[in-house]
Amino acid sequence: SSLEETVKTTVAENPVVVYSKSWCSYSSEVKSLFNGLQVKPLVVELDQLGAEGSQLQTVLEKLTGQFTVPNVFIDTLQLYNKGQLEPMLAEANAK
Amino acid sequence: SSLEETVKTTVAENPVVVYSKSWCSYSSEVKSLFNGLQVKPLVVELDQLGAEGSQLQTVLEKLTGQFTVPNVFIDTLQLYNKGQLEPMLAEANAK
Ligand SMILES: N[C@@H](CCC(=O)N[C@@H](CS)C(=O)NCC(=O)O)C(=O)O
Ligand SMILES: N[C@@H](CCC(=O)N[C@@H](CS)C(=O)NCC(=O)O)C(=O)O
Ligand code: FES
C-alpha cells in the first residue's frame, strides 16, 4: 500500500525515526534520550495526524510487529556513514 | 456540577483511587506499584468512558490542578483506620 511505501521511504531516508504520540510520557522520554545524545531524530506524532495517524500505527504493526508507541527506527549504518555513530555510542556510554 | 460531586464522592469512599488510561504505560506502572503493595486501588479508566472520560479529565483538572494521568488519590487517614497504612509503608520501604 502507499502508506507502507511512505513508512519505508521515511525510515530509509532518516537515520533515526521516532513514531510517537505528543502527550505520551514514554514517547517524551525517548525523544529526550536522543536530545541528550545530540542525534536529531525525525519525529512523527501520530496523534496529530488525524485518521492517517491511526492508519500509520496499523501499518507500523504490519511492518514491525509492534503496535505501540514509541516505535523507534535506528539505521546504524547510516549513522556510521555520517560519522554520528561513534559519538552517539560514546555519549550513551558516558551516561 | 454533578460530575464534580461524583469525583468527590469516589475519592471520599475509596482510600486509593487511580484515574488512568488503559493503554498508558505510566498508568500501568502506578497500577502495578499498588499491586505490589497489596493495596487495591479503585481504578477509573478514562479512555473507556467515552465522552464522560474527557469530561472527568477536565473536572479532575479543575479540582486538583492536574490534567494528566495517572491521577492518584491516597487517603492516608482512611488507610490508617483500616489498618492498611503501616503494612503499605513497610512494604514500600522494603522495595
Ligand atoms: N514496553 C513498551 C510499552 C509500549 C506501550 O505500551 N505503549 C503505549 C503508550 S505508553 C501504547 O502505544 N498504547 C497504545 C496506543 O497508545 O495506541 C515500550 O517500552 O515501548
Ligand atoms: N510527570 C507526569 C507525567 C504525566 C503525563 O504527561 N501524562 C500523560 C500520559 S503519560 C497525559 O496525561 N497526557 C495527556 C492525556 O493523555 O490526556 C507524571 O509522572 O504523572
Ligand atoms: S506513558 Fe502514558 S501514554 Fe505513554
JSON list of C-alpha atoms and ligand atoms in Angstrom, two decimals:
[
{"chain": "A", "resi": 1, "resn": "SER", "atom": "CA", "xyz": [0.00, 0.00, 0.00]},
{"chain": "A", "resi": 2, "resn": "SER", "atom": "CA", "xyz": [1.13, 3.58, -0.45]},
{"chain": "A", "resi": 3, "resn": "LEU", "atom": "CA", "xyz": [1.24, 4.22, 3.29]},
{"chain": "A", "resi": 4, "resn": "GLU", "atom": "CA", "xyz": [3.58, 1.24, 3.66]},
{"chain": "A", "resi": 5, "resn": "GLU", "atom": "CA", "xyz": [5.79, 2.75, 0.97]},
{"chain": "A", "resi": 6, "resn": "THR", "atom": "CA", "xyz": [5.73, 6.08, 2.82]},
{"chain": "A", "resi": 7, "resn": "VAL", "atom": "CA", "xyz": [6.95, 4.46, 6.03]},
{"chain": "A", "resi": 8, "resn": "LYS", "atom": "CA", "xyz": [9.69, 2.51, 4.24]},
{"chain": "A", "resi": 9, "resn": "THR", "atom": "CA", "xyz": [10.90, 5.67, 2.50]},
{"chain": "A", "resi": 10, "resn": "THR", "atom": "CA", "xyz": [10.84, 7.69, 5.73]},
{"chain": "A", "resi": 11, "resn": "VAL", "atom": "CA", "xyz": [12.86, 5.05, 7.55]},
{"chain": "A", "resi": 12, "resn": "ALA", "atom": "CA", "xyz": [15.31, 4.69, 4.66]},
{"chain": "A", "resi": 13, "resn": "GLU", "atom": "CA", "xyz": [15.96, 8.42, 4.36]},
{"chain": "A", "resi": 14, "resn": "ASN", "atom": "CA", "xyz": [16.39, 9.21, 8.08]},
{"chain": "A", "resi": 15, "resn": "PRO", "atom": "CA", "xyz": [18.98, 7.57, 10.35]},
{"chain": "A", "resi": 16, "resn": "VAL", "atom": "CA", "xyz": [16.70, 7.88, 13.40]},
{"chain": "A", "resi": 17, "resn": "VAL", "atom": "CA", "xyz": [12.89, 7.93, 13.24]},
{"chain": "A", "resi": 18, "resn": "VAL", "atom": "CA", "xyz": [10.59, 8.01, 16.27]},
{"chain": "A", "resi": 19, "resn": "TYR", "atom": "CA", "xyz": [6.89, 7.29, 15.79]},
{"chain": "A", "resi": 20, "resn": "SER", "atom": "CA", "xyz": [5.43, 8.95, 18.87]},
{"chain": "A", "resi": 21, "resn": "LYS", "atom": "CA", "xyz": [2.34, 10.46, 20.48]},
{"chain": "A", "resi": 22, "resn": "SER", "atom": "CA", "xyz": [2.76, 14.03, 21.65]},
{"chain": "A", "resi": 23, "resn": "TRP", "atom": "CA", "xyz": [1.09, 13.55, 25.07]},
{"chain": "A", "resi": 24, "resn": "CYS", "atom": "CA", "xyz": [2.68, 10.16, 25.85]},
{"chain": "A", "resi": 25, "resn": "SER", "atom": "CA", "xyz": [5.36, 10.21, 28.58]},
{"chain": "A", "resi": 26, "resn": "TYR", "atom": "CA", "xyz": [7.19, 7.11, 27.27]},
{"chain": "A", "resi": 27, "resn": "SER", "atom": "CA", "xyz": [7.46, 8.85, 23.89]},
{"chain": "A", "resi": 28, "resn": "SER", "atom": "CA", "xyz": [8.75, 12.02, 25.61]},
{"chain": "A", "resi": 29, "resn": "GLU", "atom": "CA", "xyz": [11.44, 10.01, 27.38]},
{"chain": "A", "resi": 30, "resn": "VAL", "atom": "CA", "xyz": [12.72, 8.53, 24.12]},
{"chain": "A", "resi": 31, "resn": "LYS", "atom": "CA", "xyz": [12.77, 11.94, 22.46]},
{"chain": "A", "resi": 32, "resn": "SER", "atom": "CA", "xyz": [14.77, 13.46, 25.35]},
{"chain": "A", "resi": 33, "resn": "LEU", "atom": "CA", "xyz": [17.13, 10.50, 25.29]},
{"chain": "A", "resi": 34, "resn": "PHE", "atom": "CA", "xyz": [18.10, 11.33, 21.70]},
{"chain": "A", "resi": 35, "resn": "ASN", "atom": "CA", "xyz": [18.27, 15.04, 22.56]},
{"chain": "A", "resi": 36, "resn": "GLY", "atom": "CA", "xyz": [20.81, 14.20, 25.21]},
{"chain": "A", "resi": 37, "resn": "LEU", "atom": "CA", "xyz": [22.83, 12.25, 22.64]},
{"chain": "A", "resi": 38, "resn": "GLN", "atom": "CA", "xyz": [22.81, 15.05, 20.05]},
{"chain": "A", "resi": 39, "resn": "VAL", "atom": "CA", "xyz": [21.22, 12.84, 17.43]},
{"chain": "A", "resi": 40, "resn": "LYS", "atom": "CA", "xyz": [18.28, 14.60, 15.84]},
{"chain": "A", "resi": 41, "resn": "PRO", "atom": "CA", "xyz": [15.52, 12.06, 15.15]},
{"chain": "A", "resi": 42, "resn": "LEU", "atom": "CA", "xyz": [12.71, 12.57, 12.71]},
{"chain": "A", "resi": 43, "resn": "VAL", "atom": "CA", "xyz": [9.68, 12.58, 14.99]},
{"chain": "A", "resi": 44, "resn": "VAL", "atom": "CA", "xyz": [6.24, 11.60, 13.70]},
{"chain": "A", "resi": 45, "resn": "GLU", "atom": "CA", "xyz": [3.47, 12.50, 16.16]},
{"chain": "A", "resi": 46, "resn": "LEU", "atom": "CA", "xyz": [0.77, 10.00, 15.27]},
{"chain": "A", "resi": 47, "resn": "ASP", "atom": "CA", "xyz": [-1.92, 11.72, 17.35]},
{"chain": "A", "resi": 48, "resn": "GLN", "atom": "CA", "xyz": [-1.51, 14.92, 15.36]},
{"chain": "A", "resi": 49, "resn": "LEU", "atom": "CA", "xyz": [-2.18, 13.26, 12.00]},
{"chain": "A", "resi": 50, "resn": "GLY", "atom": "CA", "xyz": [-5.88, 12.52, 12.46]},
{"chain": "A", "resi": 51, "resn": "ALA", "atom": "CA", "xyz": [-7.10, 9.45, 10.62]},
{"chain": "A", "resi": 52, "resn": "GLU", "atom": "CA", "xyz": [-3.73, 8.97, 8.90]},
{"chain": "A", "resi": 53, "resn": "GLY", "atom": "CA", "xyz": [-2.13, 8.63, 12.33]},
{"chain": "A", "resi": 54, "resn": "SER", "atom": "CA", "xyz": [-4.11, 5.53, 13.24]},
{"chain": "A", "resi": 55, "resn": "GLN", "atom": "CA", "xyz": [-3.58, 4.14, 9.75]},
{"chain": "A", "resi": 56, "resn": "LEU", "atom": "CA", "xyz": [0.17, 4.63, 10.19]},
{"chain": "A", "resi": 57, "resn": "GLN", "atom": "CA", "xyz": [0.02, 2.84, 13.54]},
{"chain": "A", "resi": 58, "resn": "THR", "atom": "CA", "xyz": [-1.61, -0.14, 11.82]},
{"chain": "A", "resi": 59, "resn": "VAL", "atom": "CA", "xyz": [0.97, -0.09, 9.01]},
{"chain": "A", "resi": 60, "resn": "LEU", "atom": "CA", "xyz": [3.79, 0.01, 11.57]},
{"chain": "A", "resi": 61, "resn": "GLU", "atom": "CA", "xyz": [2.37, -3.05, 13.25]},
{"chain": "A", "resi": 62, "resn": "LYS", "atom": "CA", "xyz": [2.21, -4.83, 9.91]},
{"chain": "A", "resi": 63, "resn": "LEU", "atom": "CA", "xyz": [5.82, -3.93, 9.09]},
{"chain": "A", "resi": 64, "resn": "THR", "atom": "CA", "xyz": [7.42, -4.40, 12.52]},
{"chain": "A", "resi": 65, "resn": "GLY", "atom": "CA", "xyz": [5.03, -6.45, 14.64]},
{"chain": "A", "resi": 66, "resn": "GLN", "atom": "CA", "xyz": [4.84, -3.53, 17.06]},
{"chain": "A", "resi": 67, "resn": "PHE", "atom": "CA", "xyz": [1.60, -1.58, 17.50]},
{"chain": "A", "resi": 68, "resn": "THR", "atom": "CA", "xyz": [2.67, 0.53, 20.48]},
{"chain": "A", "resi": 69, "resn": "VAL", "atom": "CA", "xyz": [4.48, 3.86, 20.65]},
{"chain": "A", "resi": 70, "resn": "PRO", "atom": "CA", "xyz": [7.22, 4.89, 20.88]},
{"chain": "A", "resi": 71, "resn": "ASN", "atom": "CA", "xyz": [8.31, 2.96, 17.78]},
{"chain": "A", "resi": 72, "resn": "VAL", "atom": "CA", "xyz": [11.97, 3.72, 17.11]},
{"chain": "A", "resi": 73, "resn": "PHE", "atom": "CA", "xyz": [14.00, 3.01, 13.95]},
{"chain": "A", "resi": 74, "resn": "ILE", "atom": "CA", "xyz": [17.78, 3.39, 14.13]},
{"chain": "A", "resi": 75, "resn": "ASP", "atom": "CA", "xyz": [19.87, 2.88, 10.98]},
{"chain": "A", "resi": 76, "resn": "THR", "atom": "CA", "xyz": [23.29, 2.33, 12.50]},
{"chain": "A", "resi": 77, "resn": "LEU", "atom": "CA", "xyz": [24.97, 2.02, 9.07]},
{"chain": "A", "resi": 78, "resn": "GLN", "atom": "CA", "xyz": [23.64, 5.40, 8.01]},
{"chain": "A", "resi": 79, "resn": "LEU", "atom": "CA", "xyz": [24.73, 6.90, 11.36]},
{"chain": "A", "resi": 80, "resn": "TYR", "atom": "CA", "xyz": [28.18, 5.38, 10.89]},
{"chain": "A", "resi": 81, "resn": "ASN", "atom": "CA", "xyz": [28.49, 6.74, 7.35]},
{"chain": "A", "resi": 82, "resn": "LYS", "atom": "CA", "xyz": [27.58, 10.20, 8.65]},
{"chain": "A", "resi": 83, "resn": "GLY", "atom": "CA", "xyz": [30.20, 9.93, 11.37]},
{"chain": "A", "resi": 84, "resn": "GLN", "atom": "CA", "xyz": [27.47, 10.08, 14.01]},
{"chain": "A", "resi": 85, "resn": "LEU", "atom": "CA", "xyz": [27.53, 6.55, 15.35]},
{"chain": "A", "resi": 86, "resn": "GLU", "atom": "CA", "xyz": [30.68, 6.57, 17.46]},
{"chain": "A", "resi": 87, "resn": "PRO", "atom": "CA", "xyz": [29.95, 9.96, 19.10]},
{"chain": "A", "resi": 88, "resn": "MET", "atom": "CA", "xyz": [26.45, 8.72, 19.92]},
{"chain": "A", "resi": 89, "resn": "LEU", "atom": "CA", "xyz": [27.74, 5.47, 21.46]},
{"chain": "A", "resi": 90, "resn": "ALA", "atom": "CA", "xyz": [30.43, 7.32, 23.39]},
{"chain": "A", "resi": 91, "resn": "GLU", "atom": "CA", "xyz": [27.90, 9.73, 24.85]},
{"chain": "A", "resi": 92, "resn": "ALA", "atom": "CA", "xyz": [25.46, 6.93, 25.64]},
{"chain": "A", "resi": 93, "resn": "ASN", "atom": "CA", "xyz": [28.22, 5.04, 27.46]},
{"chain": "A", "resi": 94, "resn": "ALA", "atom": "CA", "xyz": [29.09, 8.15, 29.43]},
{"chain": "A", "resi": 95, "resn": "LYS", "atom": "CA", "xyz": [25.55, 8.27, 30.89]},
{"chain": "B", "resi": 1, "resn": "SER", "atom": "CA", "xyz": [-21.58, 20.22, 38.83]},
{"chain": "B", "resi": 2, "resn": "SER", "atom": "CA", "xyz": [-22.78, 16.67, 39.30]},
{"chain": "B", "resi": 3, "resn": "LEU", "atom": "CA", "xyz": [-19.60, 15.22, 37.80]},
{"chain": "B", "resi": 4, "resn": "GLU", "atom": "CA", "xyz": [-17.57, 17.14, 40.39]},
{"chain": "B", "resi": 5, "resn": "GLU", "atom": "CA", "xyz": [-19.75, 15.64, 43.10]},
{"chain": "B", "resi": 6, "resn": "THR", "atom": "CA", "xyz": [-19.19, 12.18, 41.62]},
{"chain": "B", "resi": 7, "resn": "VAL", "atom": "CA", "xyz": [-15.42, 12.59, 41.79]},
{"chain": "B", "resi": 8, "resn": "LYS", "atom": "CA", "xyz": [-15.53, 13.94, 45.36]},
{"chain": "B", "resi": 9, "resn": "THR", "atom": "CA", "xyz": [-17.72, 11.02, 46.46]},
{"chain": "B", "resi": 10, "resn": "THR", "atom": "CA", "xyz": [-15.49, 8.46, 44.71]},
{"chain": "B", "resi": 11, "resn": "VAL", "atom": "CA", "xyz": [-12.38, 9.87, 46.37]},
{"chain": "B", "resi": 12, "resn": "ALA", "atom": "CA", "xyz": [-14.08, 10.08, 49.79]},
{"chain": "B", "resi": 13, "resn": "GLU", "atom": "CA", "xyz": [-15.34, 6.49, 49.70]},
{"chain": "B", "resi": 14, "resn": "ASN", "atom": "CA", "xyz": [-12.14, 4.79, 48.47]},
{"chain": "B", "resi": 15, "resn": "PRO", "atom": "CA", "xyz": [-8.77, 5.01, 50.22]},
{"chain": "B", "resi": 16, "resn": "VAL", "atom": "CA", "xyz": [-6.85, 4.76, 46.92]},
{"chain": "B", "resi": 17, "resn": "VAL", "atom": "CA", "xyz": [-8.21, 5.96, 43.56]},
{"chain": "B", "resi": 18, "resn": "VAL", "atom": "CA", "xyz": [-6.25, 5.94, 40.30]},
{"chain": "B", "resi": 19, "resn": "TYR", "atom": "CA", "xyz": [-7.61, 7.88, 37.32]},
{"chain": "B", "resi": 20, "resn": "SER", "atom": "CA", "xyz": [-5.86, 6.11, 34.45]},
{"chain": "B", "resi": 21, "resn": "LYS", "atom": "CA", "xyz": [-5.87, 5.34, 30.74]},
{"chain": "B", "resi": 22, "resn": "SER", "atom": "CA", "xyz": [-5.81, 1.68, 29.89]},
{"chain": "B", "resi": 23, "resn": "TRP", "atom": "CA", "xyz": [-3.13, 1.90, 27.16]},
{"chain": "B", "resi": 24, "resn": "CYS", "atom": "CA", "xyz": [-0.86, 4.35, 29.02]},
{"chain": "B", "resi": 25, "resn": "SER", "atom": "CA", "xyz": [2.40, 2.85, 30.32]},
{"chain": "B", "resi": 26, "resn": "TYR", "atom": "CA", "xyz": [2.80, 5.43, 33.13]},
{"chain": "B", "resi": 27, "resn": "SER", "atom": "CA", "xyz": [-0.69, 4.48, 34.33]},
{"chain": "B", "resi": 28, "resn": "SER", "atom": "CA", "xyz": [0.23, 0.78, 34.14]},
{"chain": "B", "resi": 29, "resn": "GLU", "atom": "CA", "xyz": [3.31, 1.40, 36.27]},
{"chain": "B", "resi": 30, "resn": "VAL", "atom": "CA", "xyz": [1.28, 3.06, 39.02]},
{"chain": "B", "resi": 31, "resn": "LYS", "atom": "CA", "xyz": [-1.29, 0.27, 38.97]},
{"chain": "B", "resi": 32, "resn": "SER", "atom": "CA", "xyz": [1.43, -2.40, 39.32]},
{"chain": "B", "resi": 33, "resn": "LEU", "atom": "CA", "xyz": [3.07, -0.39, 42.08]},
{"chain": "B", "resi": 34, "resn": "PHE", "atom": "CA", "xyz": [-0.09, -0.68, 44.17]},
{"chain": "B", "resi": 35, "resn": "ASN", "atom": "CA", "xyz": [-0.45, -4.35, 43.21]},
{"chain": "B", "resi": 36, "resn": "GLY", "atom": "CA", "xyz": [2.99, -4.96, 44.63]},
{"chain": "B", "resi": 37, "resn": "LEU", "atom": "CA", "xyz": [1.94, -3.21, 47.85]},
{"chain": "B", "resi": 38, "resn": "GLN", "atom": "CA", "xyz": [-1.26, -5.23, 48.26]},
{"chain": "B", "resi": 39, "resn": "VAL", "atom": "CA", "xyz": [-3.41, -2.13, 48.32]},
{"chain": "B", "resi": 40, "resn": "LYS", "atom": "CA", "xyz": [-6.33, -2.49, 45.96]},
{"chain": "B", "resi": 41, "resn": "PRO", "atom": "CA", "xyz": [-7.00, 0.88, 44.29]},
{"chain": "B", "resi": 42, "resn": "LEU", "atom": "CA", "xyz": [-10.22, 1.84, 42.62]},
{"chain": "B", "resi": 43, "resn": "VAL", "atom": "CA", "xyz": [-9.12, 2.27, 39.00]},
{"chain": "B", "resi": 44, "resn": "VAL", "atom": "CA", "xyz": [-11.06, 4.54, 36.65]},
{"chain": "B", "resi": 45, "resn": "GLU", "atom": "CA", "xyz": [-10.01, 4.05, 33.01]},
{"chain": "B", "resi": 46, "resn": "LEU", "atom": "CA", "xyz": [-10.87, 7.40, 31.46]},
{"chain": "B", "resi": 47, "resn": "ASP", "atom": "CA", "xyz": [-10.40, 6.20, 27.88]},
{"chain": "B", "resi": 48, "resn": "GLN", "atom": "CA", "xyz": [-13.09, 3.54, 28.34]},
{"chain": "B", "resi": 49, "resn": "LEU", "atom": "CA", "xyz": [-15.76, 6.03, 29.42]},
{"chain": "B", "resi": 50, "resn": "GLY", "atom": "CA", "xyz": [-16.28, 7.78, 26.09]},
{"chain": "B", "resi": 51, "resn": "ALA", "atom": "CA", "xyz": [-17.34, 11.41, 26.37]},
{"chain": "B", "resi": 52, "resn": "GLU", "atom": "CA", "xyz": [-17.66, 11.15, 30.15]},
{"chain": "B", "resi": 53, "resn": "GLY", "atom": "CA", "xyz": [-13.98, 10.22, 30.33]},
{"chain": "B", "resi": 54, "resn": "SER", "atom": "CA", "xyz": [-12.80, 13.51, 28.85]},
{"chain": "B", "resi": 55, "resn": "GLN", "atom": "CA", "xyz": [-15.32, 15.39, 30.98]},
{"chain": "B", "resi": 56, "resn": "LEU", "atom": "CA", "xyz": [-13.91, 13.65, 34.07]},
{"chain": "B", "resi": 57, "resn": "GLN", "atom": "CA", "xyz": [-10.38, 14.62, 32.99]},
{"chain": "B", "resi": 58, "resn": "THR", "atom": "CA", "xyz": [-11.49, 18.26, 32.84]},
{"chain": "B", "resi": 59, "resn": "VAL", "atom": "CA", "xyz": [-13.19, 18.04, 36.25]},
{"chain": "B", "resi": 60, "resn": "LEU", "atom": "CA", "xyz": [-10.05, 16.49, 37.75]},
{"chain": "B", "resi": 61, "resn": "GLU", "atom": "CA", "xyz": [-8.01, 19.40, 36.45]},
{"chain": "B", "resi": 62, "resn": "LYS", "atom": "CA", "xyz": [-10.49, 21.81, 38.00]},
{"chain": "B", "resi": 63, "resn": "LEU", "atom": "CA", "xyz": [-10.37, 20.04, 41.37]},
{"chain": "B", "resi": 64, "resn": "THR", "atom": "CA", "xyz": [-6.66, 19.21, 41.56]},
{"chain": "B", "resi": 65, "resn": "GLY", "atom": "CA", "xyz": [-4.86, 21.39, 39.02]},
{"chain": "B", "resi": 66, "resn": "GLN", "atom": "CA", "xyz": [-3.68, 18.22, 37.29]},
{"chain": "B", "resi": 67, "resn": "PHE", "atom": "CA", "xyz": [-4.92, 17.34, 33.79]},
{"chain": "B", "resi": 68, "resn": "THR", "atom": "CA", "xyz": [-2.60, 14.41, 33.16]},
{"chain": "B", "resi": 69, "resn": "VAL", "atom": "CA", "xyz": [-2.92, 10.74, 34.00]},
{"chain": "B", "resi": 70, "resn": "PRO", "atom": "CA", "xyz": [-2.19, 8.88, 36.14]},
{"chain": "B", "resi": 71, "resn": "ASN", "atom": "CA", "xyz": [-4.00, 10.99, 38.74]},
{"chain": "B", "resi": 72, "resn": "VAL", "atom": "CA", "xyz": [-3.70, 9.27, 42.12]},
{"chain": "B", "resi": 73, "resn": "PHE", "atom": "CA", "xyz": [-5.65, 9.98, 45.31]},
{"chain": "B", "resi": 74, "resn": "ILE", "atom": "CA", "xyz": [-4.43, 8.40, 48.56]},
{"chain": "B", "resi": 75, "resn": "ASP", "atom": "CA", "xyz": [-6.43, 8.92, 51.75]},
{"chain": "B", "resi": 76, "resn": "THR", "atom": "CA", "xyz": [-3.82, 8.06, 54.33]},
{"chain": "B", "resi": 77, "resn": "LEU", "atom": "CA", "xyz": [-6.23, 8.57, 57.23]},
{"chain": "B", "resi": 78, "resn": "GLN", "atom": "CA", "xyz": [-8.68, 6.08, 55.76]},
{"chain": "B", "resi": 79, "resn": "LEU", "atom": "CA", "xyz": [-5.82, 3.62, 55.12]},
{"chain": "B", "resi": 80, "resn": "TYR", "atom": "CA", "xyz": [-4.65, 4.06, 58.71]},
{"chain": "B", "resi": 81, "resn": "ASN", "atom": "CA", "xyz": [-8.14, 3.47, 60.10]},
{"chain": "B", "resi": 82, "resn": "LYS", "atom": "CA", "xyz": [-8.38, 0.27, 58.05]},
{"chain": "B", "resi": 83, "resn": "GLY", "atom": "CA", "xyz": [-5.02, -0.88, 59.39]},
{"chain": "B", "resi": 84, "resn": "GLN", "atom": "CA", "xyz": [-3.57, -0.75, 55.86]},
{"chain": "B", "resi": 85, "resn": "LEU", "atom": "CA", "xyz": [-1.24, 2.23, 56.14]},
{"chain": "B", "resi": 86, "resn": "GLU", "atom": "CA", "xyz": [1.64, 0.76, 58.13]},
{"chain": "B", "resi": 87, "resn": "PRO", "atom": "CA", "xyz": [1.80, -2.52, 56.12]},
{"chain": "B", "resi": 88, "resn": "MET", "atom": "CA", "xyz": [1.82, -0.46, 52.92]},
{"chain": "B", "resi": 89, "resn": "LEU", "atom": "CA", "xyz": [4.62, 1.82, 54.13]},
{"chain": "B", "resi": 90, "resn": "ALA", "atom": "CA", "xyz": [6.61, -1.16, 55.40]},
{"chain": "B", "resi": 91, "resn": "GLU", "atom": "CA", "xyz": [6.34, -2.92, 52.04]},
{"chain": "B", "resi": 92, "resn": "ALA", "atom": "CA", "xyz": [7.16, 0.26, 50.15]},
{"chain": "B", "resi": 93, "resn": "ASN", "atom": "CA", "xyz": [10.26, 0.76, 52.30]},
{"chain": "B", "resi": 94, "resn": "ALA", "atom": "CA", "xyz": [11.31, -2.82, 51.66]},
{"chain": "B", "resi": 95, "resn": "LYS", "atom": "CA", "xyz": [11.49, -2.12, 47.90]},
{"chain": "C", "resi": 1, "resn": "LIG", "atom": "N1", "xyz": [7.10, -1.62, 26.93]},
{"chain": "C", "resi": 1, "resn": "LIG", "atom": "C1", "xyz": [6.69, -0.84, 25.78]},
{"chain": "C", "resi": 1, "resn": "LIG", "atom": "C2", "xyz": [5.36, -0.15, 26.14]},
{"chain": "C", "resi": 1, "resn": "LIG", "atom": "C3", "xyz": [4.72, 0.43, 24.92]},
{"chain": "C", "resi": 1, "resn": "LIG", "atom": "C4", "xyz": [3.30, 0.85, 25.21]},
{"chain": "C", "resi": 1, "resn": "LIG", "atom": "O1", "xyz": [2.53, 0.16, 25.94]},
{"chain": "C", "resi": 1, "resn": "LIG", "atom": "N2", "xyz": [2.90, 2.00, 24.66]},
{"chain": "C", "resi": 1, "resn": "LIG", "atom": "C5", "xyz": [1.60, 2.55, 24.85]},
{"chain": "C", "resi": 1, "resn": "LIG", "atom": "C6", "xyz": [1.68, 4.04, 25.20]},
{"chain": "C", "resi": 1, "resn": "LIG", "atom": "S1", "xyz": [2.72, 4.26, 26.60]},
{"chain": "C", "resi": 1, "resn": "LIG", "atom": "C7", "xyz": [0.77, 2.40, 23.58]},
{"chain": "C", "resi": 1, "resn": "LIG", "atom": "O2", "xyz": [1.28, 2.52, 22.47]},
{"chain": "C", "resi": 1, "resn": "LIG", "atom": "N3", "xyz": [-0.54, 2.14, 23.73]},
{"chain": "C", "resi": 1, "resn": "LIG", "atom": "C8", "xyz": [-1.41, 2.02, 22.61]},
{"chain": "C", "resi": 1, "resn": "LIG", "atom": "C9", "xyz": [-1.70, 3.35, 21.96]},
{"chain": "C", "resi": 1, "resn": "LIG", "atom": "O3", "xyz": [-1.40, 4.42, 22.55]},
{"chain": "C", "resi": 1, "resn": "LIG", "atom": "O4", "xyz": [-2.22, 3.36, 20.85]},
{"chain": "C", "resi": 1, "resn": "LIG", "atom": "C10", "xyz": [7.77, 0.20, 25.46]},
{"chain": "C", "resi": 1, "resn": "LIG", "atom": "O5", "xyz": [8.60, 0.46, 26.33]},
{"chain": "C", "resi": 1, "resn": "LIG", "atom": "O6", "xyz": [7.80, 0.76, 24.36]},
{"chain": "C", "resi": 2, "resn": "LIG", "atom": "N1", "xyz": [5.24, 13.62, 35.06]},
{"chain": "C", "resi": 2, "resn": "LIG", "atom": "C1", "xyz": [3.82, 13.24, 34.97]},
{"chain": "C", "resi": 2, "resn": "LIG", "atom": "C2", "xyz": [3.51, 12.97, 33.51]},
{"chain": "C", "resi": 2, "resn": "LIG", "atom": "C3", "xyz": [2.04, 12.90, 33.28]},
{"chain": "C", "resi": 2, "resn": "LIG", "atom": "C4", "xyz": [1.72, 12.89, 31.80]},
{"chain": "C", "resi": 2, "resn": "LIG", "atom": "O1", "xyz": [2.33, 13.58, 30.98]},
{"chain": "C", "resi": 2, "resn": "LIG", "atom": "N2", "xyz": [0.74, 12.06, 31.44]},
{"chain": "C", "resi": 2, "resn": "LIG", "atom": "C5", "xyz": [0.31, 11.92, 30.06]},
{"chain": "C", "resi": 2, "resn": "LIG", "atom": "C6", "xyz": [0.18, 10.46, 29.69]},
{"chain": "C", "resi": 2, "resn": "LIG", "atom": "S1", "xyz": [1.69, 9.61, 30.01]},
{"chain": "C", "resi": 2, "resn": "LIG", "atom": "C7", "xyz": [-1.04, 12.60, 29.85]},
{"chain": "C", "resi": 2, "resn": "LIG", "atom": "O2", "xyz": [-1.91, 12.56, 30.72]},
{"chain": "C", "resi": 2, "resn": "LIG", "atom": "N3", "xyz": [-1.23, 13.23, 28.68]},
{"chain": "C", "resi": 2, "resn": "LIG", "atom": "C8", "xyz": [-2.48, 13.84, 28.37]},
{"chain": "C", "resi": 2, "resn": "LIG", "atom": "C9", "xyz": [-3.57, 12.84, 28.08]},
{"chain": "C", "resi": 2, "resn": "LIG", "atom": "O3", "xyz": [-3.28, 11.64, 27.89]},
{"chain": "C", "resi": 2, "resn": "LIG", "atom": "O4", "xyz": [-4.73, 13.25, 28.04]},
{"chain": "C", "resi": 2, "resn": "LIG", "atom": "C10", "xyz": [3.56, 12.03, 35.85]},
{"chain": "C", "resi": 2, "resn": "LIG", "atom": "O5", "xyz": [4.52, 11.33, 36.21]},
{"chain": "C", "resi": 2, "resn": "LIG", "atom": "O6", "xyz": [2.39, 11.73, 36.21]},
{"chain": "C", "resi": 3, "resn": "FES", "atom": "S1", "xyz": [3.27, 6.68, 29.05]},
{"chain": "C", "resi": 3, "resn": "FES", "atom": "FE1", "xyz": [1.29, 7.47, 29.23]},
{"chain": "C", "resi": 3, "resn": "FES", "atom": "S2", "xyz": [0.56, 7.33, 27.21]},
{"chain": "C", "resi": 3, "resn": "FES", "atom": "FE2", "xyz": [2.56, 6.54, 27.03]}
]
